[in-house]
Amino acid sequence: MAFLEVKNYRKRFGDTEVLKGISFSLEKGEVLAVIGSSGGGKTTLLRCLNFLEIPDEGTLTLGGEVLFEAGQGKAALARLRKKRLHFGLVFQQFNLFPQYTVYKNILLAQALLAKEAFQRKKKDFAAVLKAAPPSERKKLKGEQRKILSEIRANQKQRMEERTERLLVRVGLSEKRDAYPYQLSGGQQQRVAIARALALSPDILCFDEPTSALDPELTGEVLRVIKGLKSSDSTMIVVTHEMEFAKSVADHVIFIADGVIEEEGTPEEVFGSPRSEKTRAFLRSSEQNRLGGEDA
């Protein structure tokens, strides 16, 4: 069984069906490149994978566990927030908090999750305390207070150490105390990548990660993404950078008009595409690339 399996994903907005039965699978550690023209459904697919949009039909299985099955009702949808943590999403427009430093932007989501875990532990302890005999409560309360203090200290240490490691990983240690307005677009995107990695997602998704960047800044972000590729890092990258897709992806899908028009290895899709739509798209992409180089 594949690590990720998506079956018959469909999504409609009003009278417009954007996804028309998308199915694919991905092994752990693989990189999937999703290519296609604007409006074909690529971003909607990513948003459905992250449950920012809810598919009208389809199932999603990760690591053998069914995370989503359409038609399960409101109770299942209420549990989606926790399931979103399996996926990290790097947006086109960075979406950093301007009032926070680079360090705090990366730390914040971790801190919120740690706080939730801490509150759950406090609630559990309160239930135990309430059930204890009155003669034991004072002693038990002191023990619980000590344990909670240790939990909070350990959480803080782990978060700070992870944030520092991520700053090194994306090459921004020297910018830890800078604010977003003090960074280039490429640096801001690298912060966004570190922030997504901070929650240790099973699958890291990128939605056109270089589309908001000047050409000279695109390379630095692509190098960071290439550096993330490993046996433990599974990624889905929606991209218009064909050369990047060729060099990094293990598998490529070409989406057109809400369906997967073609899929295969980079060699198959880019070297000998079967579909005329794929061939036309690749020709257009190459002409745009050459036109940009000549400009």
PDB file of C-alpha atoms in Angstrom:
ATOM      1  CA  MET A   1       0.000   0.000   0.000  1.00  0.00           C
ATOM      2  CA  ALA A   2       1.257   3.449  -0.905  1.00  0.00           C
ATOM      3  CA  PHE A   3       2.011   5.992   1.826  1.00  0.00           C
ATOM      4  CA  LEU A   4      -0.556   8.442   0.404  1.00  0.00           C
ATOM      5  CA  GLU A   5      -3.562   7.377  -1.642  1.00  0.00           C
ATOM      6  CA  VAL A   6      -6.062   9.835  -3.079  1.00  0.00           C
ATOM      7  CA  LYS A   7      -9.092   8.319  -4.790  1.00  0.00           C
ATOM      8  CA  ASN A   8     -11.716  10.076  -6.902  1.00  0.00           C
ATOM      9  CA  TYR A   9     -11.346  13.554  -5.418  1.00  0.00           C
ATOM     10  CA  ARG A  10     -14.088  15.820  -6.736  1.00  0.00           C
ATOM     11  CA  LYS A  11     -14.751  19.438  -5.833  1.00  0.00           C
ATOM     12  CA  ARG A  12     -17.455  21.767  -7.090  1.00  0.00           C
ATOM     13  CA  PHE A  13     -17.892  25.483  -6.517  1.00  0.00           C
ATOM     14  CA  GLY A  14     -21.469  26.330  -7.426  1.00  0.00           C
ATOM     15  CA  ASP A  15     -22.090  25.093 -10.945  1.00  0.00           C
ATOM     16  CA  THR A  16     -18.373  24.715 -11.705  1.00  0.00           C
ATOM     17  CA  GLU A  17     -16.720  21.357 -11.121  1.00  0.00           C
ATOM     18  CA  VAL A  18     -13.026  22.119 -10.555  1.00  0.00           C
ATOM     19  CA  LEU A  19     -11.792  18.626  -9.668  1.00  0.00           C
ATOM     20  CA  LYS A  20     -13.360  15.854 -11.719  1.00  0.00           C
ATOM     21  CA  GLY A  21     -12.152  12.629 -10.154  1.00  0.00           C
ATOM     22  CA  ILE A  22      -8.484  13.014  -9.215  1.00  0.00           C
ATOM     23  CA  SER A  23      -6.713   9.818  -8.106  1.00  0.00           C
ATOM     24  CA  PHE A  24      -3.017   9.235  -7.421  1.00  0.00           C
ATOM     25  CA  SER A  25      -0.662   7.621  -4.934  1.00  0.00           C
ATOM     26  CA  LEU A  26       2.699   8.535  -3.466  1.00  0.00           C
ATOM     27  CA  GLU A  27       5.335   6.532  -1.619  1.00  0.00           C
ATOM     28  CA  LYS A  28       7.047   7.812   1.516  1.00  0.00           C
ATOM     29  CA  GLY A  29      10.066   9.944   0.671  1.00  0.00           C
ATOM     30  CA  GLU A  30       8.908  10.679  -2.878  1.00  0.00           C
ATOM     31  CA  VAL A  31       8.437  14.091  -4.459  1.00  0.00           C
ATOM     32  CA  LEU A  32       5.385  14.636  -6.629  1.00  0.00           C
ATOM     33  CA  ALA A  33       5.378  17.587  -9.043  1.00  0.00           C
ATOM     34  CA  VAL A  34       1.967  18.844 -10.127  1.00  0.00           C
ATOM     35  CA  ILE A  35       2.026  20.879 -13.339  1.00  0.00           C
ATOM     36  CA  GLY A  36      -0.604  22.459 -15.543  1.00  0.00           C
ATOM     37  CA  SER A  37      -2.059  25.726 -16.743  1.00  0.00           C
ATOM     38  CA  SER A  38      -3.673  28.234 -14.409  1.00  0.00           C
ATOM     39  CA  GLY A  39      -7.268  27.380 -13.588  1.00  0.00           C
ATOM     40  CA  GLY A  40      -6.811  23.657 -14.118  1.00  0.00           C
ATOM     41  CA  GLY A  41      -7.398  22.719 -10.478  1.00  0.00           C
ATOM     42  CA  LYS A  42      -3.860  22.419  -9.058  1.00  0.00           C
ATOM     43  CA  THR A  43      -4.294  24.787  -6.109  1.00  0.00           C
ATOM     44  CA  THR A  44      -7.758  23.425  -5.349  1.00  0.00           C
ATOM     45  CA  LEU A  45      -6.244  19.951  -5.165  1.00  0.00           C
ATOM     46  CA  LEU A  46      -3.650  21.120  -2.638  1.00  0.00           C
ATOM     47  CA  ARG A  47      -6.295  22.875  -0.560  1.00  0.00           C
ATOM     48  CA  CYS A  48      -8.401  19.715  -0.567  1.00  0.00           C
ATOM     49  CA  LEU A  49      -5.409  17.627   0.507  1.00  0.00           C
ATOM     50  CA  ASN A  50      -4.886  20.005   3.432  1.00  0.00           C
ATOM     51  CA  PHE A  51      -8.651  20.106   4.178  1.00  0.00           C
ATOM     52  CA  LEU A  52      -8.769  23.858   3.660  1.00  0.00           C
ATOM     53  CA  GLU A  53     -11.458  22.904   1.173  1.00  0.00           C
ATOM     54  CA  ILE A  54     -13.620  19.834   1.704  1.00  0.00           C
ATOM     55  CA  PRO A  55     -13.943  17.506  -1.309  1.00  0.00           C
ATOM     56  CA  ASP A  56     -17.466  16.653  -2.390  1.00  0.00           C
ATOM     57  CA  GLU A  57     -16.415  13.098  -3.189  1.00  0.00           C
ATOM     58  CA  GLY A  58     -13.402  10.896  -2.639  1.00  0.00           C
ATOM     59  CA  THR A  59     -11.193   9.356   0.016  1.00  0.00           C
ATOM     60  CA  LEU A  60      -7.712  10.106   1.335  1.00  0.00           C
ATOM     61  CA  THR A  61      -5.596   7.456   3.033  1.00  0.00           C
ATOM     62  CA  LEU A  62      -2.262   8.191   4.716  1.00  0.00           C
ATOM     63  CA  GLY A  63      -0.040   5.477   6.133  1.00  0.00           C
ATOM     64  CA  GLY A  64      -2.906   2.993   5.968  1.00  0.00           C
ATOM     65  CA  GLU A  65      -5.304   5.264   7.908  1.00  0.00           C
ATOM     66  CA  VAL A  66      -8.339   6.748   6.200  1.00  0.00           C
ATOM     67  CA  LEU A  67      -8.110  10.451   7.049  1.00  0.00           C
ATOM     68  CA  PHE A  68     -11.028  11.538   4.912  1.00  0.00           C
ATOM     69  CA  GLU A  69     -14.012   9.907   3.288  1.00  0.00           C
ATOM     70  CA  ALA A  70     -16.686  12.105   1.754  1.00  0.00           C
ATOM     71  CA  GLY A  71     -20.176  11.870   3.167  1.00  0.00           C
ATOM     72  CA  GLN A  72     -19.251  11.064   6.773  1.00  0.00           C
ATOM     73  CA  GLY A  73     -21.148  14.052   8.166  1.00  0.00           C
ATOM     74  CA  LYS A  74     -20.427  16.994  10.439  1.00  0.00           C
ATOM     75  CA  ALA A  75     -18.896  14.896  13.239  1.00  0.00           C
ATOM     76  CA  ALA A  76     -16.107  13.733  10.929  1.00  0.00           C
ATOM     77  CA  LEU A  77     -15.541  17.261   9.610  1.00  0.00           C
ATOM     78  CA  ALA A  78     -15.137  18.533  13.176  1.00  0.00           C
ATOM     79  CA  ARG A  79     -12.133  16.236  13.566  1.00  0.00           C
ATOM     80  CA  LEU A  80     -10.379  17.516  10.463  1.00  0.00           C
ATOM     81  CA  ARG A  81      -8.387  20.187  12.325  1.00  0.00           C
ATOM     82  CA  LYS A  82      -6.190  17.546  13.936  1.00  0.00           C
ATOM     83  CA  LYS A  83      -5.870  15.674  10.651  1.00  0.00           C
ATOM     84  CA  ARG A  84      -4.601  18.839   8.930  1.00  0.00           C
ATOM     85  CA  LEU A  85      -1.427  18.481  10.981  1.00  0.00           C
ATOM     86  CA  HIS A  86      -0.419  15.564   8.754  1.00  0.00           C
ATOM     87  CA  PHE A  87       0.105  18.129   5.984  1.00  0.00           C
ATOM     88  CA  GLY A  88       2.164  21.297   5.851  1.00  0.00           C
ATOM     89  CA  LEU A  89       1.390  23.925   3.231  1.00  0.00           C
ATOM     90  CA  VAL A  90       3.702  26.636   1.929  1.00  0.00           C
ATOM     91  CA  PHE A  91       1.624  29.322   0.233  1.00  0.00           C
ATOM     92  CA  GLN A  92       2.494  31.518  -2.735  1.00  0.00           C
ATOM     93  CA  GLN A  93       2.331  34.741  -0.734  1.00  0.00           C
ATOM     94  CA  PHE A  94       4.341  33.696   2.366  1.00  0.00           C
ATOM     95  CA  ASN A  95       1.605  34.747   4.873  1.00  0.00           C
ATOM     96  CA  LEU A  96       4.072  35.639   7.626  1.00  0.00           C
ATOM     97  CA  PHE A  97       3.005  37.627  10.685  1.00  0.00           C
ATOM     98  CA  PRO A  98       4.535  41.089  10.144  1.00  0.00           C
ATOM     99  CA  GLN A  99       4.588  41.922  13.863  1.00  0.00           C
ATOM    100  CA  TYR A 100       6.777  38.933  14.732  1.00  0.00           C
ATOM    101  CA  THR A 101      10.448  38.217  14.105  1.00  0.00           C
ATOM    102  CA  VAL A 102      11.638  35.357  11.925  1.00  0.00           C
ATOM    103  CA  TYR A 103      12.256  33.301  15.071  1.00  0.00           C
ATOM    104  CA  LYS A 104       8.771  33.976  16.482  1.00  0.00           C
ATOM    105  CA  ASN A 105       7.082  33.235  13.137  1.00  0.00           C
ATOM    106  CA  ILE A 106       8.628  29.754  13.171  1.00  0.00           C
ATOM    107  CA  LEU A 107       8.020  29.204  16.882  1.00  0.00           C
ATOM    108  CA  LEU A 108       4.408  30.386  17.042  1.00  0.00           C
ATOM    109  CA  ALA A 109       2.554  27.376  15.627  1.00  0.00           C
ATOM    110  CA  GLN A 110       4.629  25.037  17.763  1.00  0.00           C
ATOM    111  CA  ALA A 111       3.789  27.103  20.837  1.00  0.00           C
ATOM    112  CA  LEU A 112       0.057  26.978  20.112  1.00  0.00           C
ATOM    113  CA  LEU A 113       0.117  23.197  19.743  1.00  0.00           C
ATOM    114  CA  ALA A 114       2.212  22.825  22.888  1.00  0.00           C
ATOM    115  CA  LYS A 115      -0.273  24.989  24.785  1.00  0.00           C
ATOM    116  CA  GLU A 116      -3.154  22.791  23.658  1.00  0.00           C
ATOM    117  CA  ALA A 117      -1.299  19.661  24.776  1.00  0.00           C
ATOM    118  CA  PHE A 118      -0.464  21.306  28.104  1.00  0.00           C
ATOM    119  CA  GLN A 119      -4.114  22.258  28.712  1.00  0.00           C
ATOM    120  CA  ARG A 120      -5.218  18.687  27.963  1.00  0.00           C
ATOM    121  CA  LYS A 121      -2.737  17.386  30.502  1.00  0.00           C
ATOM    122  CA  LYS A 122      -3.974  19.887  33.092  1.00  0.00           C
ATOM    123  CA  LYS A 123      -7.539  18.754  32.447  1.00  0.00           C
ATOM    124  CA  ASP A 124      -6.542  15.105  32.894  1.00  0.00           C
ATOM    125  CA  PHE A 125      -4.740  15.933  36.129  1.00  0.00           C
ATOM    126  CA  ALA A 126      -7.768  17.856  37.391  1.00  0.00           C
ATOM    127  CA  ALA A 127      -9.969  14.801  36.824  1.00  0.00           C
ATOM    128  CA  VAL A 128      -7.520  12.591  38.711  1.00  0.00           C
ATOM    129  CA  LEU A 129      -7.370  15.106  41.555  1.00  0.00           C
ATOM    130  CA  LYS A 130     -11.138  15.296  41.789  1.00  0.00           C
ATOM    131  CA  ALA A 131     -11.417  11.504  41.997  1.00  0.00           C
ATOM    132  CA  ALA A 132      -8.714  11.189  44.681  1.00  0.00           C
ATOM    133  CA  PRO A 133      -9.590  10.831  48.381  1.00  0.00           C
ATOM    134  CA  PRO A 134      -9.603  14.226  50.162  1.00  0.00           C
ATOM    135  CA  SER A 135      -6.722  13.143  52.400  1.00  0.00           C
ATOM    136  CA  GLU A 136      -4.432  12.632  49.368  1.00  0.00           C
ATOM    137  CA  ARG A 137      -5.340  15.692  47.327  1.00  0.00           C
ATOM    138  CA  LYS A 138      -2.847  18.137  48.817  1.00  0.00           C
ATOM    139  CA  LYS A 139       0.098  15.815  48.186  1.00  0.00           C
ATOM    140  CA  LEU A 140      -1.193  14.877  44.736  1.00  0.00           C
ATOM    141  CA  LYS A 141      -1.696  18.514  43.793  1.00  0.00           C
ATOM    142  CA  GLY A 142       1.919  19.281  44.657  1.00  0.00           C
ATOM    143  CA  GLU A 143       3.157  16.361  42.570  1.00  0.00           C
ATOM    144  CA  GLN A 144       1.010  17.439  39.634  1.00  0.00           C
ATOM    145  CA  ARG A 145       2.270  21.003  39.855  1.00  0.00           C
ATOM    146  CA  LYS A 146       5.865  19.751  39.684  1.00  0.00           C
ATOM    147  CA  ILE A 147       5.136  17.490  36.700  1.00  0.00           C
ATOM    148  CA  LEU A 148       3.356  20.279  34.826  1.00  0.00           C
ATOM    149  CA  SER A 149       6.276  22.624  35.443  1.00  0.00           C
ATOM    150  CA  GLU A 150       8.655  20.030  33.994  1.00  0.00           C
ATOM    151  CA  ILE A 151       6.387  19.466  30.985  1.00  0.00           C
ATOM    152  CA  ARG A 152       6.277  23.186  30.238  1.00  0.00           C
ATOM    153  CA  ALA A 153      10.059  23.523  30.558  1.00  0.00           C
ATOM    154  CA  ASN A 154      10.651  20.519  28.278  1.00  0.00           C
ATOM    155  CA  GLN A 155       8.198  21.864  25.717  1.00  0.00           C
ATOM    156  CA  LYS A 156       9.971  25.226  25.680  1.00  0.00           C
ATOM    157  CA  GLN A 157      13.387  23.642  25.259  1.00  0.00           C
ATOM    158  CA  ARG A 158      12.279  21.345  22.437  1.00  0.00           C
ATOM    159  CA  MET A 159      10.570  24.171  20.555  1.00  0.00           C
ATOM    160  CA  GLU A 160      13.541  26.484  20.847  1.00  0.00           C
ATOM    161  CA  GLU A 161      16.001  23.791  19.764  1.00  0.00           C
ATOM    162  CA  ARG A 162      13.830  22.816  16.789  1.00  0.00           C
ATOM    163  CA  THR A 163      13.428  26.427  15.716  1.00  0.00           C
ATOM    164  CA  GLU A 164      17.192  26.973  15.804  1.00  0.00           C
ATOM    165  CA  ARG A 165      17.777  23.817  13.736  1.00  0.00           C
ATOM    166  CA  LEU A 166      15.238  24.928  11.152  1.00  0.00           C
ATOM    167  CA  LEU A 167      16.854  28.355  10.874  1.00  0.00           C
ATOM    168  CA  VAL A 168      20.113  26.610  10.032  1.00  0.00           C
ATOM    169  CA  ARG A 169      18.381  24.255   7.603  1.00  0.00           C
ATOM    170  CA  VAL A 170      16.917  27.102   5.534  1.00  0.00           C
ATOM    171  CA  GLY A 171      20.026  29.264   5.852  1.00  0.00           C
ATOM    172  CA  LEU A 172      18.563  32.070   7.949  1.00  0.00           C
ATOM    173  CA  SER A 173      20.343  31.866  11.290  1.00  0.00           C
ATOM    174  CA  GLU A 174      21.666  35.395  10.882  1.00  0.00           C
ATOM    175  CA  LYS A 175      18.103  36.681  10.297  1.00  0.00           C
ATOM    176  CA  ARG A 176      16.492  35.164  13.402  1.00  0.00           C
ATOM    177  CA  ASP A 177      15.698  38.564  14.953  1.00  0.00           C
ATOM    178  CA  ALA A 178      14.688  40.317  11.713  1.00  0.00           C
ATOM    179  CA  TYR A 179      11.092  41.197  10.822  1.00  0.00           C
ATOM    180  CA  PRO A 180       9.461  40.163   7.530  1.00  0.00           C
ATOM    181  CA  TYR A 181       9.699  43.673   6.055  1.00  0.00           C
ATOM    182  CA  GLN A 182      13.468  43.481   6.479  1.00  0.00           C
ATOM    183  CA  LEU A 183      13.724  40.337   4.333  1.00  0.00           C
ATOM    184  CA  SER A 184      13.807  39.719   0.604  1.00  0.00           C
ATOM    185  CA  GLY A 185      10.982  37.729  -0.963  1.00  0.00           C
ATOM    186  CA  GLY A 186      13.197  34.661  -1.155  1.00  0.00           C
ATOM    187  CA  GLN A 187      14.090  34.943   2.524  1.00  0.00           C
ATOM    188  CA  GLN A 188      10.434  35.342   3.471  1.00  0.00           C
ATOM    189  CA  GLN A 189       9.561  32.200   1.547  1.00  0.00           C
ATOM    190  CA  ARG A 190      12.335  30.327   3.324  1.00  0.00           C
ATOM    191  CA  VAL A 191      10.830  31.407   6.649  1.00  0.00           C
ATOM    192  CA  ALA A 192       7.477  30.088   5.447  1.00  0.00           C
ATOM    193  CA  ILE A 193       9.108  26.747   4.581  1.00  0.00           C
ATOM    194  CA  ALA A 194      10.718  26.537   8.031  1.00  0.00           C
ATOM    195  CA  ARG A 195       7.374  27.361   9.663  1.00  0.00           C
ATOM    196  CA  ALA A 196       5.666  24.535   7.759  1.00  0.00           C
ATOM    197  CA  LEU A 197       8.439  22.119   8.732  1.00  0.00           C
ATOM    198  CA  ALA A 198       8.194  23.116  12.395  1.00  0.00           C
ATOM    199  CA  LEU A 199       5.104  20.965  12.927  1.00  0.00           C
ATOM    200  CA  SER A 200       6.786  17.867  11.434  1.00  0.00           C
ATOM    201  CA  PRO A 201       4.129  17.172   8.787  1.00  0.00           C
ATOM    202  CA  ASP A 202       4.000  13.783   7.094  1.00  0.00           C
ATOM    203  CA  ILE A 203       3.655  15.514   3.728  1.00  0.00           C
ATOM    204  CA  LEU A 204       4.915  18.986   2.867  1.00  0.00           C
ATOM    205  CA  CYS A 205       2.975  20.781   0.123  1.00  0.00           C
ATOM    206  CA  PHE A 206       4.110  23.772  -1.916  1.00  0.00           C
ATOM    207  CA  ASP A 207       1.716  25.927  -3.918  1.00  0.00           C
ATOM    208  CA  GLU A 208       3.779  27.645  -6.635  1.00  0.00           C
ATOM    209  CA  PRO A 209       6.478  28.526  -4.074  1.00  0.00           C
ATOM    210  CA  THR A 210       8.371  30.830  -6.450  1.00  0.00           C
ATOM    211  CA  SER A 211       5.500  32.544  -8.279  1.00  0.00           C
ATOM    212  CA  ALA A 212       5.682  35.683  -6.104  1.00  0.00           C
ATOM    213  CA  LEU A 213       9.465  36.007  -6.458  1.00  0.00           C
ATOM    214  CA  ASP A 214      11.679  37.889  -8.831  1.00  0.00           C
ATOM    215  CA  PRO A 215      13.635  35.538 -11.107  1.00  0.00           C
ATOM    216  CA  GLU A 216      16.925  36.167  -9.292  1.00  0.00           C
ATOM    217  CA  LEU A 217      15.337  35.046  -5.982  1.00  0.00           C
ATOM    218  CA  THR A 218      13.711  31.919  -7.364  1.00  0.00           C
ATOM    219  CA  GLY A 219      16.925  29.898  -7.339  1.00  0.00           C
ATOM    220  CA  GLU A 220      17.552  30.275  -3.602  1.00  0.00           C
ATOM    221  CA  VAL A 221      14.096  28.936  -2.721  1.00  0.00           C
ATOM    222  CA  LEU A 222      14.367  26.033  -5.171  1.00  0.00           C
ATOM    223  CA  ARG A 223      17.747  25.096  -3.675  1.00  0.00           C
ATOM    224  CA  VAL A 224      16.179  24.920  -0.208  1.00  0.00           C
ATOM    225  CA  ILE A 225      13.362  22.696  -1.478  1.00  0.00           C
ATOM    226  CA  LYS A 226      15.869  20.431  -3.229  1.00  0.00           C
ATOM    227  CA  GLY A 227      17.799  20.213   0.024  1.00  0.00           C
ATOM    228  CA  LEU A 228      14.704  18.944   1.833  1.00  0.00           C
ATOM    229  CA  LYS A 229      14.449  15.852  -0.349  1.00  0.00           C
ATOM    230  CA  SER A 230      15.227  12.752   1.681  1.00  0.00           C
ATOM    231  CA  SER A 231      13.808   9.328   2.459  1.00  0.00           C
ATOM    232  CA  ASP A 232      11.851  10.862   5.351  1.00  0.00           C
ATOM    233  CA  SER A 233      10.531  13.912   3.504  1.00  0.00           C
ATOM    234  CA  THR A 234       7.487  13.400   1.278  1.00  0.00           C
ATOM    235  CA  MET A 235       6.541  16.434  -0.799  1.00  0.00           C
ATOM    236  CA  ILE A 236       3.911  17.601  -3.267  1.00  0.00           C
ATOM    237  CA  VAL A 237       4.994  20.629  -5.295  1.00  0.00           C
ATOM    238  CA  VAL A 238       2.650  22.585  -7.560  1.00  0.00           C
ATOM    239  CA  THR A 239       5.099  24.388  -9.803  1.00  0.00           C
ATOM    240  CA  HIS A 240       5.542  26.205 -13.092  1.00  0.00           C
ATOM    241  CA  GLU A 241       9.319  25.579 -12.954  1.00  0.00           C
ATOM    242  CA  MET A 242       9.647  22.698 -15.393  1.00  0.00           C
ATOM    243  CA  GLU A 243      13.413  22.307 -14.996  1.00  0.00           C
ATOM    244  CA  PHE A 244      12.955  22.053 -11.234  1.00  0.00           C
ATOM    245  CA  ALA A 245      10.242  19.408 -11.678  1.00  0.00           C
ATOM    246  CA  LYS A 246      12.517  17.429 -14.003  1.00  0.00           C
ATOM    247  CA  SER A 247      15.437  17.430 -11.584  1.00  0.00           C
ATOM    248  CA  VAL A 248      13.660  16.914  -8.246  1.00  0.00           C
ATOM    249  CA  ALA A 249      10.400  15.012  -8.791  1.00  0.00           C
ATOM    250  CA  ASP A 250      10.065  11.240  -8.635  1.00  0.00           C
ATOM    251  CA  HIS A 251       6.616  11.432 -10.184  1.00  0.00           C
ATOM    252  CA  VAL A 252       4.806  14.082 -12.239  1.00  0.00           C
ATOM    253  CA  ILE A 253       1.124  14.633 -12.875  1.00  0.00           C
ATOM    254  CA  PHE A 254      -0.212  17.064 -15.461  1.00  0.00           C
ATOM    255  CA  ILE A 255      -3.664  18.410 -14.583  1.00  0.00           C
ATOM    256  CA  ALA A 256      -5.869  19.953 -17.249  1.00  0.00           C
ATOM    257  CA  ASP A 257      -9.518  20.929 -16.864  1.00  0.00           C
ATOM    258  CA  GLY A 258      -9.861  19.195 -13.518  1.00  0.00           C
ATOM    259  CA  VAL A 259      -8.508  15.784 -14.508  1.00  0.00           C
ATOM    260  CA  ILE A 260      -5.105  14.138 -14.599  1.00  0.00           C
ATOM    261  CA  GLU A 261      -4.337  14.300 -18.298  1.00  0.00           C
ATOM    262  CA  GLU A 262      -0.993  12.540 -17.954  1.00  0.00           C
ATOM    263  CA  GLU A 263       1.271  11.126 -15.247  1.00  0.00           C
ATOM    264  CA  GLY A 264       4.525   9.275 -14.959  1.00  0.00           C
ATOM    265  CA  THR A 265       8.194   9.745 -14.218  1.00  0.00           C
ATOM    266  CA  PRO A 266       9.816  13.030 -15.267  1.00  0.00           C
ATOM    267  CA  GLU A 267      11.463  11.181 -18.130  1.00  0.00           C
ATOM    268  CA  GLU A 268       8.091   9.924 -19.369  1.00  0.00           C
ATOM    269  CA  VAL A 269       6.103  13.133 -18.978  1.00  0.00           C
ATOM    270  CA  PHE A 270       8.767  15.553 -20.189  1.00  0.00           C
ATOM    271  CA  GLY A 271      10.652  13.259 -22.558  1.00  0.00           C
ATOM    272  CA  SER A 272       7.858  11.453 -24.380  1.00  0.00           C
ATOM    273  CA  PRO A 273       4.422  12.811 -23.419  1.00  0.00           C
ATOM    274  CA  ARG A 274       1.516  10.843 -24.845  1.00  0.00           C
ATOM    275  CA  SER A 275      -1.166  13.518 -24.650  1.00  0.00           C
ATOM    276  CA  GLU A 276      -1.384  16.363 -27.151  1.00  0.00           C
ATOM    277  CA  LYS A 277      -2.529  18.628 -24.295  1.00  0.00           C
ATOM    278  CA  THR A 278       0.655  17.798 -22.415  1.00  0.00           C
ATOM    279  CA  ARG A 279       2.812  18.438 -25.453  1.00  0.00           C
ATOM    280  CA  ALA A 280       1.102  21.791 -26.078  1.00  0.00           C
ATOM    281  CA  PHE A 281       1.537  22.817 -22.438  1.00  0.00           C
ATOM    282  CA  LEU A 282       5.228  21.912 -22.424  1.00  0.00           C
ATOM    283  CA  ARG A 283       5.834  23.772 -25.679  1.00  0.00           C
ATOM    284  CA  SER A 284       4.143  26.856 -24.240  1.00  0.00           C
ATOM    285  CA  SER A 285       6.152  26.598 -21.020  1.00  0.00           C
ATOM    286  CA  GLU A 286       9.400  26.332 -22.951  1.00  0.00           C
ATOM    287  CA  GLN A 287       8.529  29.338 -25.102  1.00  0.00           C
ATOM    288  CA  ASN A 288       7.716  31.370 -21.989  1.00  0.00           C
ATOM    289  CA  ARG A 289      11.004  30.330 -20.392  1.00  0.00           C
ATOM    290  CA  LEU A 290      13.031  31.292 -23.456  1.00  0.00           C
ATOM    291  CA  GLY A 291      11.123  34.546 -23.760  1.00  0.00           C
ATOM    292  CA  GLY A 292      11.940  35.358 -20.138  1.00  0.00           C
ATOM    293  CA  GLU A 293      15.621  34.647 -20.712  1.00  0.00           C
ATOM    294  CA  ASP A 294      15.708  36.916 -23.749  1.00  0.00           C
ATOM    295  CA  ALA A 295      14.000  39.780 -21.912  1.00  0.00           C
TER     296      ALA A 295
END
